[in-house]
Short mmCIF file of C-alpha atoms in Angstrom, two decimals:
data_model
loop_
_atom_site.label_atom_id
_atom_site.label_comp_id
_atom_site.label_asym_id
_atom_site.label_seq_id
_atom_site.Cartn_x
_atom_site.Cartn_y
_atom_site.Cartn_z
CA MET A 1 -26.71 -6.90 37.26
CA ASP A 2 -29.13 -3.93 37.02
CA VAL A 3 -27.16 -2.55 34.09
CA ILE A 4 -27.20 -5.96 32.39
CA ASN A 5 -30.96 -6.28 32.91
CA ALA A 6 -31.47 -2.81 31.43
CA LEU A 7 -30.13 -4.04 28.07
CA PRO A 8 -32.72 -4.61 25.31
CA PRO A 9 -34.49 -7.95 25.58
CA THR A 10 -33.53 -10.63 23.07
CA SER A 11 -35.22 -13.84 22.07
CA ASP A 12 -32.22 -15.86 23.26
CA ARG A 13 -31.46 -13.94 26.45
CA GLU A 14 -31.91 -16.91 28.75
CA THR A 15 -29.93 -20.11 28.55
CA ASP A 16 -33.11 -22.21 28.42
CA MET A 17 -34.23 -20.51 25.18
CA PRO A 18 -33.26 -22.03 21.82
CA PRO A 19 -29.85 -20.70 20.72
CA PRO A 20 -29.55 -18.66 17.49
CA SER A 21 -28.92 -20.71 14.38
CA PRO A 22 -25.23 -21.19 13.49
CA LEU A 23 -26.37 -20.62 9.91
CA ASP A 24 -27.05 -16.96 10.77
CA ALA A 25 -23.39 -16.48 11.70
CA LEU A 26 -22.29 -18.10 8.42
CA ARG A 27 -24.69 -15.91 6.42
CA ARG A 28 -23.38 -12.76 8.11
CA LEU A 29 -19.84 -13.87 7.39
CA ARG A 30 -20.69 -14.49 3.72
CA ILE A 31 -22.11 -10.96 3.43
CA SER A 32 -18.93 -9.54 4.98
CA CYS A 33 -16.82 -11.54 2.47
CA ILE A 34 -18.70 -10.01 -0.46
CA ALA A 35 -18.57 -6.48 1.02
CA GLU A 36 -14.83 -6.82 1.65
CA ALA A 37 -14.22 -8.07 -1.90
CA ILE A 38 -16.24 -5.22 -3.46
CA THR A 39 -14.52 -2.48 -1.42
CA LEU A 40 -11.08 -3.94 -2.23
CA LEU A 41 -11.90 -3.94 -5.97
CA LEU A 42 -13.25 -0.36 -5.75
CA LEU A 43 -10.05 0.71 -4.00
CA LEU A 44 -7.66 -1.03 -6.41
CA CYS A 45 -9.56 -0.70 -9.69
CA VAL A 46 -11.26 2.70 -9.29
CA ALA A 47 -9.71 4.81 -6.52
CA VAL A 48 -6.01 4.06 -7.20
CA PRO A 49 -6.25 4.62 -11.00
CA LEU A 50 -8.23 7.83 -10.37
CA LYS A 51 -5.44 9.05 -8.10
CA HIS A 52 -2.63 8.29 -10.57
CA LEU A 53 -4.39 9.17 -13.83
CA ALA A 54 -6.61 12.08 -12.77
CA GLY A 55 -4.87 13.27 -9.60
CA ALA A 56 -8.04 12.57 -7.61
CA ASN A 57 -6.54 11.89 -4.19
CA TRP A 58 -9.97 12.11 -2.58
CA ALA A 59 -10.92 8.75 -4.08
CA VAL A 60 -8.17 6.93 -2.16
CA HIS A 61 -8.79 9.03 0.96
CA LEU A 62 -12.44 7.91 0.79
CA MET A 63 -12.05 4.26 -0.20
CA GLY A 64 -8.97 3.55 1.96
CA PRO A 65 -10.75 3.94 5.32
CA VAL A 66 -13.97 2.38 3.94
CA HIS A 67 -12.10 -0.75 2.85
CA GLY A 68 -10.06 -0.72 6.07
CA LEU A 69 -13.19 -0.75 8.20
CA THR A 70 -14.86 -3.41 6.04
CA PHE A 71 -11.75 -5.60 6.25
CA LEU A 72 -11.63 -5.23 10.04
CA VAL A 73 -15.30 -6.15 10.39
CA HIS A 74 -14.75 -9.16 8.11
CA GLY A 75 -11.69 -10.29 10.07
CA TRP A 76 -13.51 -9.90 13.36
CA LEU A 77 -16.54 -11.87 12.13
CA ALA A 78 -14.28 -14.58 10.68
CA LEU A 79 -12.45 -15.05 13.98
CA ARG A 80 -15.70 -14.99 15.94
CA THR A 81 -17.43 -17.56 13.73
CA ALA A 82 -14.38 -19.83 13.52
CA SER A 83 -13.86 -19.68 17.26
CA GLU A 84 -17.53 -20.37 18.05
CA ALA A 85 -17.70 -23.39 15.73
CA ASN A 86 -14.15 -24.54 16.57
CA TRP A 87 -12.99 -24.54 12.94
CA ARG A 88 -9.61 -25.91 11.88
CA GLY A 89 -6.83 -23.31 11.84
CA THR A 90 -6.25 -23.81 8.11
CA ASP A 91 -9.89 -22.93 7.32
CA THR A 92 -9.66 -19.74 9.37
CA ALA A 93 -6.30 -18.83 7.82
CA ALA A 94 -7.74 -19.33 4.31
CA LEU A 95 -10.70 -17.12 5.16
CA LEU A 96 -8.39 -14.32 6.31
CA GLY A 97 -5.66 -14.84 3.71
CA LEU A 98 -7.96 -14.90 0.69
CA ALA A 99 -9.48 -11.60 1.87
CA LEU A 100 -6.13 -9.94 1.09
CA VAL A 101 -6.28 -10.96 -2.58
CA PRO A 102 -8.54 -9.28 -5.18
CA PHE A 103 -11.56 -11.52 -5.88
CA GLY A 104 -10.52 -13.71 -2.93
CA GLY A 105 -13.57 -12.55 -1.01
CA PHE A 106 -15.81 -14.05 -3.68
CA VAL A 107 -13.97 -17.38 -3.36
CA ASN A 108 -14.54 -17.20 0.41
CA ALA A 109 -18.24 -16.45 -0.16
CA ALA A 110 -18.58 -19.48 -2.48
CA ARG A 111 -16.85 -21.73 0.06
CA LEU A 112 -19.16 -20.45 2.79
CA SER A 113 -22.20 -21.08 0.57
CA ARG A 114 -21.12 -24.74 0.27
CA ARG A 115 -20.71 -24.92 4.05
CA ILE A 116 -24.16 -23.38 4.56
CA ASP A 117 -25.73 -25.87 2.10
CA ALA A 118 -24.02 -28.77 3.87
CA GLN A 119 -25.25 -27.62 7.28
CA ARG A 120 -28.76 -27.10 5.91
CA ALA A 121 -28.78 -30.61 4.42
CA GLU A 122 -27.51 -32.03 7.71
CA ALA A 123 -30.23 -30.21 9.65
CA ALA A 124 -32.92 -31.51 7.27
CA ARG A 125 -31.85 -35.13 7.82
CA MET B 1 -21.78 26.05 12.66
CA MET B 2 -19.37 23.52 14.16
CA THR B 3 -15.94 23.49 12.56
CA LEU B 4 -13.67 20.43 12.49
CA ALA B 5 -11.36 22.15 14.99
CA VAL B 6 -14.24 22.45 17.48
CA LEU B 7 -15.47 18.94 16.79
CA TYR B 8 -12.02 17.27 17.03
CA PRO B 9 -11.62 17.22 20.86
CA TRP B 10 -15.17 15.95 21.26
CA LEU B 11 -14.57 13.10 18.82
CA LYS B 12 -11.26 12.35 20.56
CA ALA B 13 -13.00 12.23 23.96
CA LEU B 14 -15.65 9.88 22.54
CA HIS B 15 -12.87 7.72 21.03
CA VAL B 16 -11.13 7.44 24.41
CA ALA B 17 -14.42 6.68 26.21
CA ALA B 18 -15.29 3.97 23.68
CA ALA B 19 -11.77 2.52 24.01
CA LEU B 20 -12.13 2.31 27.82
CA VAL B 21 -15.48 0.53 27.52
CA PHE B 22 -14.07 -1.82 24.88
CA VAL B 23 -11.02 -2.73 26.99
CA GLY B 24 -13.25 -3.31 30.02
CA GLY B 25 -15.39 -5.72 28.02
CA VAL B 26 -12.40 -7.60 26.60
CA SER B 27 -10.85 -7.92 30.08
CA ALA B 28 -14.12 -9.21 31.56
CA GLY B 29 -14.45 -11.75 28.74
CA ALA B 30 -10.85 -12.92 29.21
CA LEU B 31 -11.36 -13.43 32.96
CA CYS B 32 -14.70 -15.23 32.48
CA LEU B 33 -13.22 -17.61 29.90
CA SER B 34 -10.13 -18.33 31.99
CA ALA B 35 -12.33 -19.18 35.00
CA ALA B 36 -14.95 -21.14 33.02
CA PRO B 37 -13.28 -24.60 33.06
CA HIS B 38 -13.14 -24.51 36.87
CA ALA B 39 -16.29 -22.53 37.75
CA ALA B 40 -19.83 -23.67 38.46
CA GLY B 41 -22.45 -21.59 36.65
CA ALA B 42 -20.06 -20.60 33.87
CA GLN B 43 -22.85 -20.98 31.31
CA VAL B 44 -25.02 -18.36 33.03
CA LEU B 45 -22.08 -15.97 33.37
CA ALA B 46 -21.28 -16.51 29.68
CA ALA B 47 -24.89 -15.66 28.76
CA VAL B 48 -24.72 -12.39 30.73
CA LEU B 49 -21.32 -11.47 29.29
CA GLU B 50 -22.40 -12.38 25.76
CA ARG B 51 -25.30 -9.91 26.00
CA TRP B 52 -22.95 -7.24 27.36
CA ASP B 53 -20.59 -8.04 24.50
CA ARG B 54 -23.33 -7.76 21.88
CA TYR B 55 -24.86 -4.49 23.08
CA VAL B 56 -21.91 -2.66 24.66
CA THR B 57 -18.43 -4.05 23.94
CA THR B 58 -18.82 -4.72 20.21
CA PRO B 59 -20.51 -1.36 19.44
CA ALA B 60 -17.75 0.32 21.48
CA MET B 61 -15.14 -1.49 19.37
CA LEU B 62 -16.83 -0.30 16.16
CA LEU B 63 -16.87 3.27 17.55
CA VAL B 64 -13.17 3.00 18.41
CA TRP B 65 -12.32 1.92 14.86
CA GLY B 66 -14.58 4.45 13.13
CA LEU B 67 -13.60 7.42 15.28
CA GLY B 68 -9.94 6.40 15.31
CA LEU B 69 -9.72 6.27 11.52
CA GLY B 70 -11.68 9.53 11.27
CA LEU B 71 -9.43 11.32 13.78
CA ALA B 72 -6.27 10.02 12.12
CA THR B 73 -7.48 11.28 8.74
CA MET B 74 -8.70 14.64 10.10
CA GLY B 75 -5.54 15.23 12.12
CA HIS B 76 -3.18 13.99 9.34
CA TRP B 77 -1.70 11.58 11.88
CA PHE B 78 -0.83 9.01 9.19
CA ASP B 79 1.94 11.38 8.00
CA SER B 80 3.31 11.97 11.51
CA GLY B 81 5.42 8.82 12.01
CA ARG B 82 5.36 5.05 12.37
CA TRP B 83 3.87 5.02 15.86
CA LEU B 84 0.33 5.10 14.46
CA ILE B 85 0.93 2.09 12.20
CA VAL B 86 2.29 0.08 15.15
CA LYS B 87 -0.67 1.23 17.28
CA LEU B 88 -3.07 0.11 14.54
CA VAL B 89 -1.43 -3.34 14.50
CA LEU B 90 -1.90 -3.63 18.29
CA VAL B 91 -5.54 -2.49 18.01
CA VAL B 92 -6.19 -5.07 15.28
CA LEU B 93 -4.62 -7.78 17.49
CA LEU B 94 -6.80 -6.71 20.45
CA SER B 95 -9.89 -6.69 18.22
CA GLY B 96 -9.00 -10.15 16.89
CA LEU B 97 -8.62 -11.41 20.45
CA HIS B 98 -12.03 -9.98 21.21
CA GLY B 99 -13.51 -11.75 18.16
CA VAL B 100 -12.14 -15.12 19.33
CA GLN B 101 -13.40 -14.50 22.88
CA SER B 102 -16.81 -13.47 21.60
CA GLY B 103 -17.13 -16.75 19.68
CA ARG B 104 -15.99 -18.78 22.68
CA LEU B 105 -18.47 -17.00 24.97
CA SER B 106 -21.24 -17.78 22.50
CA ALA B 107 -20.20 -21.46 22.33
CA LEU B 108 -20.03 -21.62 26.12
CA ARG B 109 -23.51 -20.14 26.41
CA ARG B 110 -24.82 -22.79 24.03
CA GLY B 111 -23.45 -25.47 26.34
CA ALA B 112 -20.12 -26.33 24.66
CA ALA B 113 -17.36 -27.57 26.95
CA ALA B 114 -15.15 -24.79 28.30
CA ARG B 115 -11.66 -24.83 26.79
CA PRO B 116 -8.57 -23.41 28.56
CA TRP B 117 -8.02 -19.72 27.77
CA ARG B 118 -5.27 -17.48 29.12
CA ALA B 119 -5.56 -14.13 27.36
CA ALA B 120 -5.71 -11.64 30.26
CA PRO B 121 -1.91 -10.97 30.33
CA THR B 122 -1.93 -10.44 26.55
CA VAL B 123 -4.78 -7.93 26.92
CA VAL B 124 -2.79 -5.98 29.53
CA VAL B 125 0.36 -5.90 27.35
CA LEU B 126 -1.58 -4.83 24.24
CA VAL B 127 -3.47 -2.07 26.09
CA ALA B 128 -0.27 -0.77 27.71
CA GLY B 129 1.43 -0.69 24.31
CA ILE B 130 -1.50 1.16 22.73
CA ALA B 131 -1.61 3.74 25.55
CA ILE B 132 2.16 4.36 25.41
CA LEU B 133 2.15 4.78 21.63
CA ALA B 134 -0.88 7.11 21.72
CA VAL B 135 0.52 9.38 24.46
CA VAL B 136 4.32 9.30 23.95
CA LYS B 137 4.37 8.87 20.13
CA PRO B 138 7.96 7.62 20.45
CA PHE B 139 8.86 7.29 16.74
#
């Protein structure tokens, strides 16, 4: 327990404190959707053509791992958020599946924006 | 001036250390969640584990990914055989399992009802597979 108590203090460290807003998790997930979509487009539309047309292998060697890491972070956040809020399996599958398709991340971000708006409206009621 | 050859074993050691910490955190989360439906005080335990997850296990997982991809690129391991691809798949599965557990721990801390969860055997199988592939490099 000493090691646990040595961790940095947080505003929600005790169970009697208000929990963090579920909207924060959705906002983080939306950012990861956009980042994933941008890195996928940079990989497919910039790095791959540079490799084949100009022989610039470095572009793929740079963007491949960058997109890989971004995709992993997105997938991890998607599973975490879906699991915390107990989403339907189809919603989670769509969030992960669309991330594999160019521009799919932007569709995911738009869907999440609608979900955020709905939750905000519900909280305001 | 540090060359890549000098740096490589240090990065590899850090990768292994981060992997051990990550696996420890995932195992602890799996055990906590499997006990939660039957245990008194599960919410407090979930709060403690969630903090550990946020400040230790998740950063360790990010280090494992970052260093692992860096080492594979530096050491040209992607050209060495299919073992690394299979290992990557197992690491992604373990990371996904951790993501699900992390969400469940957070829900449990917020007072949601504990749901049945039996992931500990899967964690053991995945970790054994990763270790065998990394050390033996069978194909």
